[in-house]
Tab-separated table of C-alpha atoms in Angstrom:
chain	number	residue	atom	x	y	z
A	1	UNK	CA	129.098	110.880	131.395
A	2	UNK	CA	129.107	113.362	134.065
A	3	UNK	CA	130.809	110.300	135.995
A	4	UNK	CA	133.178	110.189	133.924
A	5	UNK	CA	134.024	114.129	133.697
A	6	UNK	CA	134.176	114.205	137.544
A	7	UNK	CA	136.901	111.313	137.664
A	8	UNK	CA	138.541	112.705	134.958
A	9	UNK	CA	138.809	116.236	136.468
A	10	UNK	CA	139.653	114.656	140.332
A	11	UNK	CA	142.381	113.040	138.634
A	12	UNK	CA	143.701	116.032	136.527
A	13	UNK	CA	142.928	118.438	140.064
A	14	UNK	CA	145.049	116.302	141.994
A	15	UNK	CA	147.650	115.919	139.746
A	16	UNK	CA	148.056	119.756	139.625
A	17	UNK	CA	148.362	119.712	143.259
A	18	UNK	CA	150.901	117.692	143.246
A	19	UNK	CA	152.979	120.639	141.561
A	20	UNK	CA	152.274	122.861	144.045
A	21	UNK	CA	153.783	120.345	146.508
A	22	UNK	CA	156.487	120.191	144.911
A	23	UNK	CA	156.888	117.152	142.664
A	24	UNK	CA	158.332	118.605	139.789
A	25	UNK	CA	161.090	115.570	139.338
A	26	UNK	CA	159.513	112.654	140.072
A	27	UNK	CA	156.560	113.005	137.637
A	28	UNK	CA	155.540	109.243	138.689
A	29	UNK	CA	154.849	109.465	141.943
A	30	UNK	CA	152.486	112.206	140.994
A	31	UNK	CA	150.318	110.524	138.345
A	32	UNK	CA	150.128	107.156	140.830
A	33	UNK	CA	148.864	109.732	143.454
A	34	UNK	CA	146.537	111.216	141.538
A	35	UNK	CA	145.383	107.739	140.330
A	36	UNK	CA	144.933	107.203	143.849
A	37	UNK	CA	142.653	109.812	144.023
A	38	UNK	CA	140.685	109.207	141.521
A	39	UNK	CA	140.146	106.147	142.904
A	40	UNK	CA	139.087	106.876	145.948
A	41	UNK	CA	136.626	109.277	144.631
A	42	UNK	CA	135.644	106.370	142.220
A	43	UNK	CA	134.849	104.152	145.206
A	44	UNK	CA	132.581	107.253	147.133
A	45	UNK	CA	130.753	106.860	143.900
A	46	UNK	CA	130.260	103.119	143.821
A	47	UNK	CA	129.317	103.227	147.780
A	48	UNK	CA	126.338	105.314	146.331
A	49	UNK	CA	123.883	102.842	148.052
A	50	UNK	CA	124.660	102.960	151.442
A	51	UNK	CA	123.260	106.460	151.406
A	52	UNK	CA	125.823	108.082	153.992
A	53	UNK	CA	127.879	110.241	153.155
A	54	UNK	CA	130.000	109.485	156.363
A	55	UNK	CA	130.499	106.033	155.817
A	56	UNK	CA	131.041	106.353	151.902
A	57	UNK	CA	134.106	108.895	153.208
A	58	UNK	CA	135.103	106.490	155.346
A	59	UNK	CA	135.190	103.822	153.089
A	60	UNK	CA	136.860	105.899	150.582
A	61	UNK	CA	139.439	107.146	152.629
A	62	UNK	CA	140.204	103.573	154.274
A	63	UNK	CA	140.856	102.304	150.909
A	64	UNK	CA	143.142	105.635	149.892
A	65	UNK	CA	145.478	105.458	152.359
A	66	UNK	CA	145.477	101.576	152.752
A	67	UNK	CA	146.556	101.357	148.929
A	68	UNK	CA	148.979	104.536	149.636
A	69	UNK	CA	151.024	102.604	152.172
A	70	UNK	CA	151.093	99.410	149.905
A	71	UNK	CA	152.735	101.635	147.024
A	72	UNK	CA	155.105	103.200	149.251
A	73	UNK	CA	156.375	99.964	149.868
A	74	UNK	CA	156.340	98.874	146.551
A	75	UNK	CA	157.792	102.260	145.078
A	76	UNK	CA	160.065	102.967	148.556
A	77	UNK	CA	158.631	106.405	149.657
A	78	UNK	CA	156.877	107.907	152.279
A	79	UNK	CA	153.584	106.966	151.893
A	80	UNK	CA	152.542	110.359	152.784
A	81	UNK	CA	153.027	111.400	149.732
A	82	UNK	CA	150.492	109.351	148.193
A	83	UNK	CA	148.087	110.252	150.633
A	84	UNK	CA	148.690	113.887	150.298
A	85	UNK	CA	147.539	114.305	147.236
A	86	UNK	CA	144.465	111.512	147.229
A	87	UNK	CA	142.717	112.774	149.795
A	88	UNK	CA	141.957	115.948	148.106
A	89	UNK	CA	138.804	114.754	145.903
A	90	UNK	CA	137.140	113.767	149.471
A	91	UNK	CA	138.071	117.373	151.271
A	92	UNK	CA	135.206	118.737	152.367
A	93	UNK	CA	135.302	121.867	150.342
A	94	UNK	CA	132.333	122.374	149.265
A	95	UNK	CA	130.541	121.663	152.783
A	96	UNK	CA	132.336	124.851	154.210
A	97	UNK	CA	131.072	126.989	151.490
A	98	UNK	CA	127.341	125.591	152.170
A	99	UNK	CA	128.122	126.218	156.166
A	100	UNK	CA	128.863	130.122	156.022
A	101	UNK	CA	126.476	130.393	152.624
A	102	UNK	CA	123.521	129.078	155.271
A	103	UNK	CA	125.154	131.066	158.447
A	104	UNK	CA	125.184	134.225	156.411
A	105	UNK	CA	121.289	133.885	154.857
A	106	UNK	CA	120.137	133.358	158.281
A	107	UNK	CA	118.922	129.733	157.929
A	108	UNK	CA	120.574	128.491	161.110
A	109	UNK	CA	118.718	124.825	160.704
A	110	UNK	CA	120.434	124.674	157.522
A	111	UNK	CA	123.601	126.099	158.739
A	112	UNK	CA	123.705	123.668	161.908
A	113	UNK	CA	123.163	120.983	159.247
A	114	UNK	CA	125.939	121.190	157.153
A	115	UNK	CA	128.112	122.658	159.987
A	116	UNK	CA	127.753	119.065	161.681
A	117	UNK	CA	128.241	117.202	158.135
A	118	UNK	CA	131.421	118.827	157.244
A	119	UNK	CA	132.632	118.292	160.756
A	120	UNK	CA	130.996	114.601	160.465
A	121	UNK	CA	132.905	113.774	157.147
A	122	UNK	CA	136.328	115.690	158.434
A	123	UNK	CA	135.857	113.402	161.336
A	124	UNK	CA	135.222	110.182	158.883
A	125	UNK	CA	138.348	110.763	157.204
A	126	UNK	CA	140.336	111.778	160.409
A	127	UNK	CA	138.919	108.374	161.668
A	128	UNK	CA	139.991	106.649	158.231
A	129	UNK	CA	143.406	107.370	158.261
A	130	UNK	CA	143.659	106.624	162.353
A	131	UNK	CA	142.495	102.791	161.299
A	132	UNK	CA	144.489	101.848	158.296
A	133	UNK	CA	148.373	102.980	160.159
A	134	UNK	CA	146.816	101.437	162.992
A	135	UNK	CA	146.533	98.400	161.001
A	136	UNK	CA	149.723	99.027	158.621
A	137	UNK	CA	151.545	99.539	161.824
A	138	UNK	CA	150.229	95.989	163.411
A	139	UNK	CA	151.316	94.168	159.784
A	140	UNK	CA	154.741	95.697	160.212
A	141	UNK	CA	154.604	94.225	163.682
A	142	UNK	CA	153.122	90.826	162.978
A	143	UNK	CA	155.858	90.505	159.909
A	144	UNK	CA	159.115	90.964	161.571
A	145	UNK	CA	157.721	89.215	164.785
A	146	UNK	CA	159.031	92.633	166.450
A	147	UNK	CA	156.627	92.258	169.669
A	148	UNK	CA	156.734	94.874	171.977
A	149	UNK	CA	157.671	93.692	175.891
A	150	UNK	CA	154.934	94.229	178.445
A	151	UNK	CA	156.066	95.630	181.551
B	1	UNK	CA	185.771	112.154	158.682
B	2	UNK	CA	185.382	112.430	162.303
B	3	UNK	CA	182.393	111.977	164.554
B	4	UNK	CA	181.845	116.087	164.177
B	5	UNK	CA	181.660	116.604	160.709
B	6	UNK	CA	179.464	113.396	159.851
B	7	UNK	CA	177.031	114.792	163.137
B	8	UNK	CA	176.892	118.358	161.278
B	9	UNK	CA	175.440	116.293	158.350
B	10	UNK	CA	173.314	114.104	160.102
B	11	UNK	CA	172.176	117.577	161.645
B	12	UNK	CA	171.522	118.981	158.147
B	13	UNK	CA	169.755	116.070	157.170
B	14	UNK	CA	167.133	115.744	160.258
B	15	UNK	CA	166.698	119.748	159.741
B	16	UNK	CA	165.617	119.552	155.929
B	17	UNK	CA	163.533	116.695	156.890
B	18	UNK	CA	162.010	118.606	159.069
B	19	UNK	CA	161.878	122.053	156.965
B	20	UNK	CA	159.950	120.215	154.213
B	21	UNK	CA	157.284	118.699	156.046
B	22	UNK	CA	158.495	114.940	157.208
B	23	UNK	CA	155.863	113.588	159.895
B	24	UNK	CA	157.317	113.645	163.653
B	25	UNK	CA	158.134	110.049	163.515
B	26	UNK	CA	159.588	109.823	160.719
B	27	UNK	CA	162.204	112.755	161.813
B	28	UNK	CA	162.581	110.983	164.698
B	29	UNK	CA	163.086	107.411	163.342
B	30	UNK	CA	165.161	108.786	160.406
B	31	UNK	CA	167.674	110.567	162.997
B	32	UNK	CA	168.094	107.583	165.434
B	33	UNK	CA	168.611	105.338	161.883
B	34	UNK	CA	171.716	107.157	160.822
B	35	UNK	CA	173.079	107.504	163.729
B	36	UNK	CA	173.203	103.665	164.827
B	37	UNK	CA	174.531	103.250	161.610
B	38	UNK	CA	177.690	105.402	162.164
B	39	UNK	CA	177.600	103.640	165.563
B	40	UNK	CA	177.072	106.074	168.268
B	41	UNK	CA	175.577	105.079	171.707
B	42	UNK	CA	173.080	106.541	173.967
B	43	UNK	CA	170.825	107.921	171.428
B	44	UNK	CA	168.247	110.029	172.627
B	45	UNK	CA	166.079	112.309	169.503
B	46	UNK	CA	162.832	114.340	170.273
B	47	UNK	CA	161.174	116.626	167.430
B	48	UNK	CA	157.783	118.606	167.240
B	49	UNK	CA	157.211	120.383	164.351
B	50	UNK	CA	159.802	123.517	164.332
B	51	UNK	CA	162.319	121.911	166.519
B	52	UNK	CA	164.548	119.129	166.939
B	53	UNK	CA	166.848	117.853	169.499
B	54	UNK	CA	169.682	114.944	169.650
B	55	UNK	CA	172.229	113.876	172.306
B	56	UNK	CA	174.257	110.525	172.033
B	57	UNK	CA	177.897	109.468	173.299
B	58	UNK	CA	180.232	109.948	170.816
B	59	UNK	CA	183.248	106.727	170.407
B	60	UNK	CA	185.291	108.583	172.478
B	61	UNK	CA	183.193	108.782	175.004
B	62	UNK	CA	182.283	112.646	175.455
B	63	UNK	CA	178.563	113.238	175.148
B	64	UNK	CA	177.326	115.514	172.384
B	65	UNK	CA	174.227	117.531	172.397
B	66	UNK	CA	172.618	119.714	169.655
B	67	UNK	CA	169.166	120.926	168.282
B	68	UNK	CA	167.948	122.654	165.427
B	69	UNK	CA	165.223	125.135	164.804
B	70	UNK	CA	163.301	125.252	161.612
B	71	UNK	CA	160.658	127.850	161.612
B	72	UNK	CA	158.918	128.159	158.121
B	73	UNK	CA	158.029	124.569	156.646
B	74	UNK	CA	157.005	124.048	153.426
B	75	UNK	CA	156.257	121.066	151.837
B	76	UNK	CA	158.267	119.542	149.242
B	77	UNK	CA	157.721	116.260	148.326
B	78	UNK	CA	160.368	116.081	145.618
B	79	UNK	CA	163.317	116.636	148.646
B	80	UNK	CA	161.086	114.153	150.683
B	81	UNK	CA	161.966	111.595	149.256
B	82	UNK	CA	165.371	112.193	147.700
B	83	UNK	CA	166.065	112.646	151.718
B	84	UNK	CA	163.906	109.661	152.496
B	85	UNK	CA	166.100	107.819	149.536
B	86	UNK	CA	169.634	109.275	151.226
B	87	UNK	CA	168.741	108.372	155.004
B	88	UNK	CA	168.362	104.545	154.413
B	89	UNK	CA	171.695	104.932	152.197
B	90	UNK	CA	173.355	106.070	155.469
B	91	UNK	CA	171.652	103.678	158.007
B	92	UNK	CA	172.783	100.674	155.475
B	93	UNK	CA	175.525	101.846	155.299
B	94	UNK	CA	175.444	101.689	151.443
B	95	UNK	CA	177.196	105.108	150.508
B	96	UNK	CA	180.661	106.178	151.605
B	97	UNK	CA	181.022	109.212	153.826
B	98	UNK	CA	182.085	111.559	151.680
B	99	UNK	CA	179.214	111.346	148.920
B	100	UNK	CA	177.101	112.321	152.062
B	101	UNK	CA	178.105	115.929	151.555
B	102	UNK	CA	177.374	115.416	147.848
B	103	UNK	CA	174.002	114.074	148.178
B	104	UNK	CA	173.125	116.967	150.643
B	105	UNK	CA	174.639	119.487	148.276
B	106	UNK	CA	172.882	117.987	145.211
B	107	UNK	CA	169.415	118.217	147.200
B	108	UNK	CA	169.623	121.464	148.627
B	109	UNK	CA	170.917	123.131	145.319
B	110	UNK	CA	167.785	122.619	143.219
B	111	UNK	CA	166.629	125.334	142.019
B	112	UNK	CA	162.431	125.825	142.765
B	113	UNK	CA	160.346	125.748	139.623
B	114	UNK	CA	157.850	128.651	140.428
B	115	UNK	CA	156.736	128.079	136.974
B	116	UNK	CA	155.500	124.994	137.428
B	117	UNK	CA	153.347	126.143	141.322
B	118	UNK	CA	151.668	128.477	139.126
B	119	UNK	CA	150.388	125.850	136.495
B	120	UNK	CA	149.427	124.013	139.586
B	121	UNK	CA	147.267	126.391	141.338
B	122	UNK	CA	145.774	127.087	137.906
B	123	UNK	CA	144.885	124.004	136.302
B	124	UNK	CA	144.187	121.986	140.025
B	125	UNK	CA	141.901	125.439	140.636
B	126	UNK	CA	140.305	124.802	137.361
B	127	UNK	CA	139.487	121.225	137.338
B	128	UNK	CA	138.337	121.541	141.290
B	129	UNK	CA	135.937	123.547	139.205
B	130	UNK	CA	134.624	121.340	137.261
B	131	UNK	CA	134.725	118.293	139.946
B	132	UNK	CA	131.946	120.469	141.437
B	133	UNK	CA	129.744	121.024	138.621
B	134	UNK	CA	131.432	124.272	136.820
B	135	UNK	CA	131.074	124.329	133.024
B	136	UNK	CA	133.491	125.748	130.134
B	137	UNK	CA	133.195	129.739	131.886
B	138	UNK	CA	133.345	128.714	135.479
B	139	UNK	CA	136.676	126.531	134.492
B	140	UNK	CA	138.040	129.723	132.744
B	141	UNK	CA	137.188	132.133	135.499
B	142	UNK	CA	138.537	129.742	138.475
B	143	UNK	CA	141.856	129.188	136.757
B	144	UNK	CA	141.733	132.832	136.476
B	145	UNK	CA	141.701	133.050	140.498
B	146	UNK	CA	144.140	130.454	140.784
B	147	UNK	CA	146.345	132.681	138.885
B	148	UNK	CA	145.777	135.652	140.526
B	149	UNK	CA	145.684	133.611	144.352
B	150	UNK	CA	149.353	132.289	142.905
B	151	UNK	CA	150.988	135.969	143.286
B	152	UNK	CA	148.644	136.949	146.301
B	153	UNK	CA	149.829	133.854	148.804
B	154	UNK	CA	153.491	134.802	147.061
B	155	UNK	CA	153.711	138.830	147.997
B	156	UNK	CA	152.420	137.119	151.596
B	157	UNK	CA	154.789	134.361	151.799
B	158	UNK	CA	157.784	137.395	150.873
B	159	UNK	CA	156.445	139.456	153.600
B	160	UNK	CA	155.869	136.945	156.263
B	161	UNK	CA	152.612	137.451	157.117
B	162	UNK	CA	151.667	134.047	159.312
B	163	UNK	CA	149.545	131.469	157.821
B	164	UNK	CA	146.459	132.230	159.338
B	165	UNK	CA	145.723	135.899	158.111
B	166	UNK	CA	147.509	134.830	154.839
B	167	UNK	CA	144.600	132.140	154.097
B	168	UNK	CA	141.884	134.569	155.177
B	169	UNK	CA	142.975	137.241	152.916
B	170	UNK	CA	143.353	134.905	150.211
B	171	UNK	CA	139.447	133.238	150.927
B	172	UNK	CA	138.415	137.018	151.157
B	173	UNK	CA	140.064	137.534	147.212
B	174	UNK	CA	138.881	134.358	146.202
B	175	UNK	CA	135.390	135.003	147.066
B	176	UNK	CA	135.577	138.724	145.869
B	177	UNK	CA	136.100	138.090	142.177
B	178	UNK	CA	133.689	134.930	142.311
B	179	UNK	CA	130.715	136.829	143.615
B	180	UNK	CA	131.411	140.486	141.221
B	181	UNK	CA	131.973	137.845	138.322
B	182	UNK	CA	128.420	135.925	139.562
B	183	UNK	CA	126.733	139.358	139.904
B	184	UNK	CA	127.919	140.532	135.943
B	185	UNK	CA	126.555	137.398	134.751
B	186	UNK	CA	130.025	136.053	133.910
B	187	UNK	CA	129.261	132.985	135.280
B	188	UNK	CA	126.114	131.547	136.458
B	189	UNK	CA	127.223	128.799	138.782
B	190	UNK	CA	129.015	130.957	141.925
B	191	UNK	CA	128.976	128.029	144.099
B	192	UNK	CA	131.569	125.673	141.580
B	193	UNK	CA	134.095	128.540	141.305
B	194	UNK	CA	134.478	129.327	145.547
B	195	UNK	CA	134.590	125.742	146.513
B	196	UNK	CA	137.264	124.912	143.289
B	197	UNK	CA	139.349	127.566	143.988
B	198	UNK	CA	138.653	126.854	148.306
B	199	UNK	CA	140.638	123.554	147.305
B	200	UNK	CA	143.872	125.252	147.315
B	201	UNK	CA	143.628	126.966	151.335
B	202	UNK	CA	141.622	123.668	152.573
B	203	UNK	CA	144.186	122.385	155.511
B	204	UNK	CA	143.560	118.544	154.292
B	205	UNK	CA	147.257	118.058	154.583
B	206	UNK	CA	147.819	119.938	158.000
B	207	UNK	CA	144.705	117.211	159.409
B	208	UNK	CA	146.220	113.832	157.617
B	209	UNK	CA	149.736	114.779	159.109
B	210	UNK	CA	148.605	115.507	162.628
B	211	UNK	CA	146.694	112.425	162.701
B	212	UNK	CA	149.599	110.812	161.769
B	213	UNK	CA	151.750	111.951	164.248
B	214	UNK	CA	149.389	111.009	167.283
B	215	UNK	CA	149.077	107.722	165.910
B	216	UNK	CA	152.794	107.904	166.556
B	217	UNK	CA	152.266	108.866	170.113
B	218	UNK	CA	153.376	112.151	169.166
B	219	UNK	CA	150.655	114.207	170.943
B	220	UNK	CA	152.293	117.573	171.368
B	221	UNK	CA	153.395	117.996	167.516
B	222	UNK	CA	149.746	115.904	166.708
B	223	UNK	CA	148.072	118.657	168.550
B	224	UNK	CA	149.909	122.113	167.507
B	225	UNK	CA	149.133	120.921	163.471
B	226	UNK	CA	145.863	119.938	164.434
B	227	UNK	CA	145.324	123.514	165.871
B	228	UNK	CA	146.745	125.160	162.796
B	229	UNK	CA	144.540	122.940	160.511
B	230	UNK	CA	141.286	123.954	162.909
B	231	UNK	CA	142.249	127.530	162.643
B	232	UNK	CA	143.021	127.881	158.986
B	233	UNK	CA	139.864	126.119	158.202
B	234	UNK	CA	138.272	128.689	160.273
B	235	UNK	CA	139.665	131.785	158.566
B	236	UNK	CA	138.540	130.337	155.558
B	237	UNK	CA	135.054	129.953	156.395
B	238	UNK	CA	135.414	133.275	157.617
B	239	UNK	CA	136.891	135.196	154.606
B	240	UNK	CA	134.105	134.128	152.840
B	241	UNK	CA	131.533	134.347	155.048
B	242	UNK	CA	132.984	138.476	155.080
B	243	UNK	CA	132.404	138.755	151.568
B	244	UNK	CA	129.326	136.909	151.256
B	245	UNK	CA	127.890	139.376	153.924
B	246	UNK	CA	129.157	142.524	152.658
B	247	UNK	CA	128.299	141.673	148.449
B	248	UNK	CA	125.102	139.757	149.328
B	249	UNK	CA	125.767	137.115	147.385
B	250	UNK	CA	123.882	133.556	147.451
């Protein structure tokens, strides 16, 4: 149940967002990128078992922006629109609040802690999104045989 | 139509893409497209995030140079891709020169639904909420902030105060009126409400599109956004480490 009220509330979050972006037209392209959200928070969930939270962003991020870029073909937009608005259920929001809650209290092994896990999981989905354009980019490549000369 | 007049829209075109938050390479790409469609030579475009430049031979012959400077971007998704739609138009070759001006005139006379921001920053405020554990009170008093953080980042936008200042001013409010509520026994879980309502200063865009523009090769835009992003996220962790410090709360 709580599951379920999470998902529920990542998509509904990230489908507000995507007013404050600015989709007020194209209502579509909103609810597919907050399905994308959810989905990707769906998938942190279901990577439960691996027990790292880095590799469970990754993971989740990887298969965000990998599906954005396949709408945007499908739907003809820039995928960053999808993306914009999916990544926010993996921000890490709450690990900046933990950060200065632990700097301020005084407990600087705690604070160092979370301090290197926000940066960690920033750096996971930084890392994420690096990989699948790399790879979106080399399909493009592959698919209109559009080699690049070595010189 | 001559070469002039279609450049000025071309121009208009790169510069809203630009104004409303396009990647680099996609300014870039978009600019080059249109302007091998209408056939011009020597085509040389380079863009970082406020500025744009493009020189090409026009048919006669006489070499044509102009840049644009765009210094406030905003985001809007909507124009994204009514632009995004437009640009292939033109690089197909698909729309007739005249319904260019149309098209541009159509986009850029929309009026902005303020209305609907504020439901966004209240309900995406609320239901960040609840993502992180809030219950029924917590929802209530977080879209509260959202509301209130709606008119705050407004006054600032109207005054031009720069982005950096603006977001720690608005983590300071935010983390005001969760920690007073916390310490009346409004609410009980303080934690929910500050990182809901941190959602809407969080940079996650600013990071996705500077990564995106390195990947491009794009290093100099890839690093200035990447700066900004590092910076805001700063100022946020600031703000409400301020408040936490000052109000003692935990």
């Amino acid at each position: 149940m709580d599951i379920f009220i999470q998902c529920f509330s990542a998509f509904i979050g990230c489908f507000g967002f995507s007013f404050i972006f600015r989709i007020h037209k194209n209502i579509r392209f909103a609810i597919i990128g907050a399905i994308v959200g959810t989905l990707g928070w769906v998938i942190y969930l279901a990577t439960f078992s691996i027990h790292n939270k880095f590799i469970q962003t990754f993971i989740a991020m990887l298969c965000i922006s990998l599906l954005s870029e396949m709408l945007a073909r499908i739907c003809k937009v820039p995928a960053t629109i999808f993306i914009i608005i999916g990544c926010f259920p993996l921000v890490p929001g709450s690990g900046i609040y933990y950060t200065m809650l632990y700097a301020v209290q005084g407990l600087n092994n705690m604070f160092i802690e979370s301090f290197l896990e926000t940066l960690g999981i920033s750096f996971s989905i930084a890392f994420a999104i690096l990989i699948s354009s790399t790879l979106i980019q080399v399909y493009k490549r592959i698919k209109t045989k559009d080699f690049a000369s070595i010189e | 139509m001559n070469d002039l007049e279609i450049l000025d829209l071309i121009n208009e075109i790169g510069y809203l893409l630009l104004k409303h938050g396009a990647e680099i390479y996609r300014v870039e790409e978009s600019l080059k497209r249109m302007c091998q469609g209408f056939g011009f030579e020597n085509i040389e475009i380079f863009a970082i995030p406020s500025y744009y430049t493009i020189s090409l031979t026009l048919h006669d012959g006489t070499p044509y140079q102009s840049s644009k400077r765009s210094r406030v971007n905003h985001f809007h998704l909507d124009h994204l891709y009514e632009l995004n739609c437009l640009v292939r138009k033109i690089s197909n070759q698909e729309i007739k020169k005249e319904d260019i001006q149309k098209e541009i005139k159509k986009i850029k006379s929309q009026p902005l639904n303020l209305h609907l921001i504020l439901i966004g920053y209240i309900v995406s405020s609320a239901m960040f909420c609840i993502f992180f554990g809030g219950g029924i009170m917590e929802m209530i008093v977080s879209g509260g902030i959202g509301f209130i953080l709606y008119y705050f980042i407004y006054l600032m936008e109207r005054l031009n105060i720069n982005s950096i200042v603006r977001t720690l001013l608005s983590s300071i409010v935010l983390s005001t009126i969760a920690i007073l509520c916390h310490k009346m026994h409004i609410i009980a879980n303080q934690q929910s409400i500050i990182t809901g309502t941190l959602m809407l200063l969080v940079p996650g865009i600013a990071i996705t599109n500077s990564l995106r523009d390195i990947i491009g090769g794009d290093y100099v835009s890839g690093l200035s956004r990447m700066i900004e992003a590092i910076l805001v996220a700063v100022s946020i962790a600031i703000g409400v480490g301020i408040m936490m410090m000052i109000l003692g709360g935990a």
